[in-house]
mmCIF file of C-alpha atoms in Angstrom:
data_model
loop_
_atom_site.group_PDB
_atom_site.id
_atom_site.type_symbol
_atom_site.label_atom_id
_atom_site.label_comp_id
_atom_site.label_asym_id
_atom_site.label_seq_id
_atom_site.Cartn_x
_atom_site.Cartn_y
_atom_site.Cartn_z
ATOM 1 C CA MET A 28 78.511 -91.212 28.167
ATOM 2 C CA ARG A 29 79.928 -93.254 30.837
ATOM 3 C CA SER A 30 83.780 -92.374 30.110
ATOM 4 C CA ARG A 31 82.130 -88.436 30.423
ATOM 5 C CA LEU A 32 80.440 -88.782 34.024
ATOM 6 C CA VAL A 33 83.564 -89.591 35.861
ATOM 7 C CA PRO A 34 85.159 -86.797 35.391
ATOM 8 C CA VAL A 35 82.290 -84.412 35.615
ATOM 9 C CA LEU A 36 81.378 -87.046 39.012
ATOM 10 C CA LEU A 37 84.816 -86.020 40.046
ATOM 11 C CA ALA A 38 84.910 -82.368 39.573
ATOM 12 C CA VAL A 39 81.484 -82.268 41.174
ATOM 13 C CA LEU A 40 82.919 -83.537 44.477
ATOM 14 C CA ALA A 41 85.663 -81.250 44.402
ATOM 15 C CA VAL A 42 83.685 -78.589 44.697
ATOM 16 C CA CYS A 43 81.897 -79.526 47.347
ATOM 17 C CA ALA A 44 84.448 -80.451 48.988
ATOM 18 C CA LEU A 45 86.467 -77.262 49.107
ATOM 19 C CA SER A 46 83.385 -74.996 49.263
ATOM 20 C CA HIS A 47 83.862 -74.580 52.841
ATOM 21 C CA VAL A 48 87.162 -73.237 52.152
ATOM 22 C CA ALA A 49 87.218 -69.964 53.024
ATOM 23 C CA ALA A 50 89.142 -67.627 50.991
ATOM 24 C CA ALA A 51 91.792 -64.890 52.732
ATOM 25 C CA ARG A 52 89.892 -61.303 51.339
ATOM 26 C CA ILE A 53 91.158 -57.955 52.185
ATOM 27 C CA ILE A 54 89.282 -55.627 54.385
ATOM 28 C CA ASN A 55 88.888 -52.764 56.436
ATOM 29 C CA THR A 56 89.355 -53.671 60.029
ATOM 30 C CA ASP A 57 90.334 -53.035 63.392
ATOM 31 C CA VAL A 58 92.198 -54.520 66.239
ATOM 32 C CA TYR A 59 88.820 -55.252 68.166
ATOM 33 C CA CYS A 60 87.358 -57.054 65.284
ATOM 34 C CA ILE A 61 90.651 -59.080 64.809
ATOM 35 C CA GLN A 62 91.115 -59.914 68.525
ATOM 36 C CA ASP A 63 87.600 -60.212 70.023
ATOM 37 C CA THR A 64 86.465 -63.539 68.749
ATOM 38 C CA THR A 65 83.010 -63.491 69.921
ATOM 39 C CA ASP A 66 81.367 -60.538 68.704
ATOM 40 C CA ALA A 67 82.995 -58.334 66.276
ATOM 41 C CA ALA A 68 79.697 -56.835 65.104
ATOM 42 C CA ALA A 69 79.469 -54.595 68.708
ATOM 43 C CA TRP A 70 82.780 -52.949 67.463
ATOM 44 C CA GLY A 71 80.702 -51.945 64.424
ATOM 45 C CA CYS A 72 83.493 -53.271 62.027
ATOM 46 C CA GLU A 73 83.800 -56.639 59.972
ATOM 47 C CA LYS A 74 85.594 -59.591 61.908
ATOM 48 C CA ALA A 75 88.963 -60.669 60.567
ATOM 49 C CA ARG A 76 89.503 -64.397 59.231
ATOM 50 C CA GLN A 77 92.929 -66.131 59.248
ATOM 51 C CA ASN A 78 95.215 -64.886 56.625
ATOM 52 C CA ASP A 79 93.226 -62.298 55.349
ATOM 53 C CA THR A 80 95.129 -58.896 54.855
ATOM 54 C CA VAL A 81 93.753 -56.002 57.244
ATOM 55 C CA TYR A 82 94.012 -52.647 56.939
ATOM 56 C CA VAL A 83 93.942 -51.740 60.570
ATOM 57 C CA GLY A 84 94.166 -47.629 61.523
ATOM 58 C CA LEU A 85 91.304 -46.446 59.019
ATOM 59 C CA LEU A 86 88.447 -47.657 61.176
ATOM 60 C CA HIS A 87 89.442 -46.063 64.387
ATOM 61 C CA PRO A 88 92.866 -45.041 65.441
ATOM 62 C CA VAL A 89 95.645 -47.146 66.852
ATOM 63 C CA VAL A 90 98.768 -45.817 68.319
ATOM 64 C CA VAL A 91 102.849 -47.286 68.749
ATOM 65 C CA THR A 92 102.839 -48.361 72.471
ATOM 66 C CA GLY A 93 105.741 -50.589 72.579
ATOM 67 C CA PHE A 94 108.434 -52.362 70.323
ATOM 68 C CA ASP A 95 109.846 -55.940 70.189
ATOM 69 C CA ALA A 96 113.571 -55.124 69.416
ATOM 70 C CA LYS A 97 114.646 -58.327 69.377
ATOM 71 C CA PRO A 98 117.195 -58.902 65.639
ATOM 72 C CA THR A 99 114.739 -61.336 63.026
ATOM 73 C CA THR A 100 111.840 -60.744 65.451
ATOM 74 C CA TYR A 101 111.173 -56.809 65.143
ATOM 75 C CA GLY A 102 107.798 -55.838 65.566
ATOM 76 C CA ILE A 103 105.379 -52.955 66.940
ATOM 77 C CA PHE A 104 102.467 -53.310 69.321
ATOM 78 C CA ILE A 105 99.856 -51.076 68.540
ATOM 79 C CA GLN A 106 96.716 -50.187 70.364
ATOM 80 C CA ASP A 107 93.241 -49.015 69.777
ATOM 81 C CA LEU A 108 92.852 -45.468 71.027
ATOM 82 C CA ARG A 109 89.371 -46.368 72.123
ATOM 83 C CA ALA A 110 90.998 -48.553 75.174
ATOM 84 C CA VAL A 111 90.718 -45.797 77.933
ATOM 85 C CA ASN A 112 89.568 -48.313 81.075
ATOM 86 C CA ALA A 113 89.024 -51.972 82.002
ATOM 87 C CA ALA A 114 86.041 -52.320 80.356
ATOM 88 C CA THR A 115 87.497 -51.327 76.288
ATOM 89 C CA ALA A 116 91.253 -52.321 76.749
ATOM 90 C CA PRO A 117 90.446 -56.033 76.514
ATOM 91 C CA ASN A 118 90.856 -57.229 72.882
ATOM 92 C CA SER A 119 92.323 -53.709 71.901
ATOM 93 C CA GLY A 120 96.339 -54.694 71.536
ATOM 94 C CA ILE A 121 98.058 -56.500 68.613
ATOM 95 C CA LEU A 122 101.663 -57.109 67.170
ATOM 96 C CA GLY A 123 102.590 -56.505 64.227
ATOM 97 C CA TYR A 124 105.978 -58.910 62.978
ATOM 98 C CA THR A 125 107.854 -56.846 61.258
ATOM 99 C CA GLY A 126 110.197 -59.468 60.851
ATOM 100 C CA THR A 127 114.166 -58.716 60.149
ATOM 101 C CA LYS A 128 112.784 -54.563 59.575
ATOM 102 C CA ASN A 129 113.512 -52.400 62.680
ATOM 103 C CA PHE A 130 111.039 -49.893 61.994
ATOM 104 C CA VAL A 131 112.525 -47.751 64.532
ATOM 105 C CA SER A 132 115.213 -46.783 62.731
ATOM 106 C CA ALA A 133 113.491 -47.613 59.225
ATOM 107 C CA ILE A 134 111.000 -44.713 59.339
ATOM 108 C CA GLY A 135 111.665 -43.201 62.755
ATOM 109 C CA LEU A 136 108.650 -45.041 64.368
ATOM 110 C CA LYS A 137 107.931 -44.011 68.015
ATOM 111 C CA VAL A 138 105.696 -44.948 70.863
ATOM 112 C CA GLY A 139 103.088 -42.543 70.220
ATOM 113 C CA ASP A 140 102.567 -42.929 66.769
ATOM 114 C CA VAL A 141 98.926 -43.016 65.275
ATOM 115 C CA VAL A 142 99.724 -45.512 62.527
ATOM 116 C CA VAL A 143 97.391 -47.644 59.635
ATOM 117 C CA VAL A 144 98.803 -50.822 59.496
ATOM 118 C CA LYS A 145 98.329 -53.263 56.571
ATOM 119 C CA GLY A 146 99.345 -57.198 56.723
ATOM 120 C CA ARG A 147 98.049 -60.357 57.177
ATOM 121 C CA TYR A 148 96.066 -61.756 59.940
ATOM 122 C CA PHE A 149 97.601 -64.621 61.706
ATOM 123 C CA GLU A 150 96.920 -66.282 64.716
ATOM 124 C CA PHE A 151 99.490 -68.865 65.899
ATOM 125 C CA ASN A 152 100.380 -71.701 68.463
ATOM 126 C CA THR A 153 103.267 -71.136 70.839
ATOM 127 C CA SER A 154 103.875 -73.838 73.328
ATOM 128 C CA GLY A 155 100.284 -74.507 73.160
ATOM 129 C CA VAL A 156 98.819 -70.894 73.400
ATOM 130 C CA PHE A 157 97.337 -68.970 70.386
ATOM 131 C CA GLU A 158 98.693 -65.534 69.678
ATOM 132 C CA SER A 159 97.284 -63.179 67.311
ATOM 133 C CA GLU A 160 99.723 -60.838 65.303
ATOM 134 C CA ILE A 161 99.594 -58.821 62.195
ATOM 135 C CA ASP A 162 102.727 -59.403 59.948
ATOM 136 C CA ARG A 163 104.295 -60.531 56.042
ATOM 137 C CA PHE A 164 103.428 -56.955 55.116
ATOM 138 C CA ASN A 165 102.854 -56.770 51.947
ATOM 139 C CA GLY A 166 103.031 -60.471 51.060
ATOM 140 C CA SER A 167 107.349 -60.121 52.101
ATOM 141 C CA ASP A 168 108.904 -60.014 55.463
ATOM 142 C CA ALA A 169 108.283 -56.516 55.716
ATOM 143 C CA PHE A 170 108.288 -53.075 53.821
ATOM 144 C CA PRO A 171 108.102 -49.807 55.719
ATOM 145 C CA GLU A 172 105.303 -48.401 53.938
ATOM 146 C CA SER A 173 103.044 -50.907 54.958
ATOM 147 C CA VAL A 174 102.985 -48.948 58.471
ATOM 148 C CA ALA A 175 102.383 -45.341 57.351
ATOM 149 C CA VAL A 176 102.366 -42.815 60.607
ATOM 150 C CA VAL A 177 99.429 -40.045 60.761
ATOM 151 C CA GLY A 178 99.358 -38.367 63.790
ATOM 152 C CA THR A 179 100.586 -38.615 67.637
ATOM 153 C CA ALA A 180 98.607 -39.075 70.463
ATOM 154 C CA THR A 181 99.273 -39.948 73.977
ATOM 155 C CA VAL A 182 99.572 -43.861 74.730
ATOM 156 C CA PRO A 183 96.288 -45.060 76.738
ATOM 157 C CA ALA A 184 97.414 -45.679 80.283
ATOM 158 C CA ALA A 185 97.758 -49.368 81.812
ATOM 159 C CA VAL A 186 94.758 -50.912 82.937
ATOM 160 C CA GLN A 187 95.252 -52.766 86.311
ATOM 161 C CA VAL A 188 94.079 -56.360 85.901
ATOM 162 C CA SER A 189 94.014 -58.796 88.737
ATOM 163 C CA SER A 190 95.126 -62.208 88.888
ATOM 164 C CA ALA A 191 91.439 -62.902 88.522
ATOM 165 C CA ASP A 192 90.597 -61.272 84.771
ATOM 166 C CA ILE A 193 93.676 -63.408 83.499
ATOM 167 C CA GLY A 194 93.284 -66.499 85.264
ATOM 168 C CA PRO A 195 95.787 -68.625 87.061
ATOM 169 C CA VAL A 196 96.514 -70.771 83.561
ATOM 170 C CA ASP A 197 93.487 -69.928 81.956
ATOM 171 C CA ALA A 198 94.907 -68.640 78.474
ATOM 172 C CA ALA A 199 91.115 -68.178 77.597
ATOM 173 C CA THR A 200 90.488 -66.010 80.160
ATOM 174 C CA ALA A 201 93.738 -64.146 79.220
ATOM 175 C CA GLU A 202 93.544 -63.890 75.642
ATOM 176 C CA GLN A 203 91.765 -60.637 75.617
ATOM 177 C CA TRP A 204 94.474 -59.082 77.557
ATOM 178 C CA GLU A 205 96.946 -60.447 74.859
ATOM 179 C CA HIS A 206 99.047 -57.155 73.738
ATOM 180 C CA ALA A 207 97.340 -54.909 75.746
ATOM 181 C CA LEU A 208 98.345 -52.701 77.868
ATOM 182 C CA SER A 209 98.042 -53.706 81.178
ATOM 183 C CA SER A 210 99.606 -54.415 84.750
#
């Protein structure tokens, strides 16, 4: 009896220790529910967690607003089309990191394309500042079928922000403007 008790107790302890670790999910969400760390329910979608596989652009359309065209670090910037003024622009943009895959040449992606993006939500630290992105499409570097062009739209106008909006050196204040069109 005693020889069985120790492995059982160890197994129970292991389960308890790992029970607080959230498993990655596959969810249909939008940019606001990835970027807004305070109130996903207000946006009407499920809050993404680190390493979730996300579909963005199905609940609410997103438009390509620009590109990161540096080889080995290609990416596409997308923004929710509901971002039309200073009240709706914060938390509306995100980078779709595509690694070595240039979607401009691979599938002819262009600014103004309305897309659906599938990838893994990831938050990473760059010199003490956290940045959000959707990356590792389909579990590897990138594949064109992970970005589907579903239409075209006018890119939202850049929202003018002041230094008070982004804070002098306050990453927490500026976080809401990450990858959103602003000037």
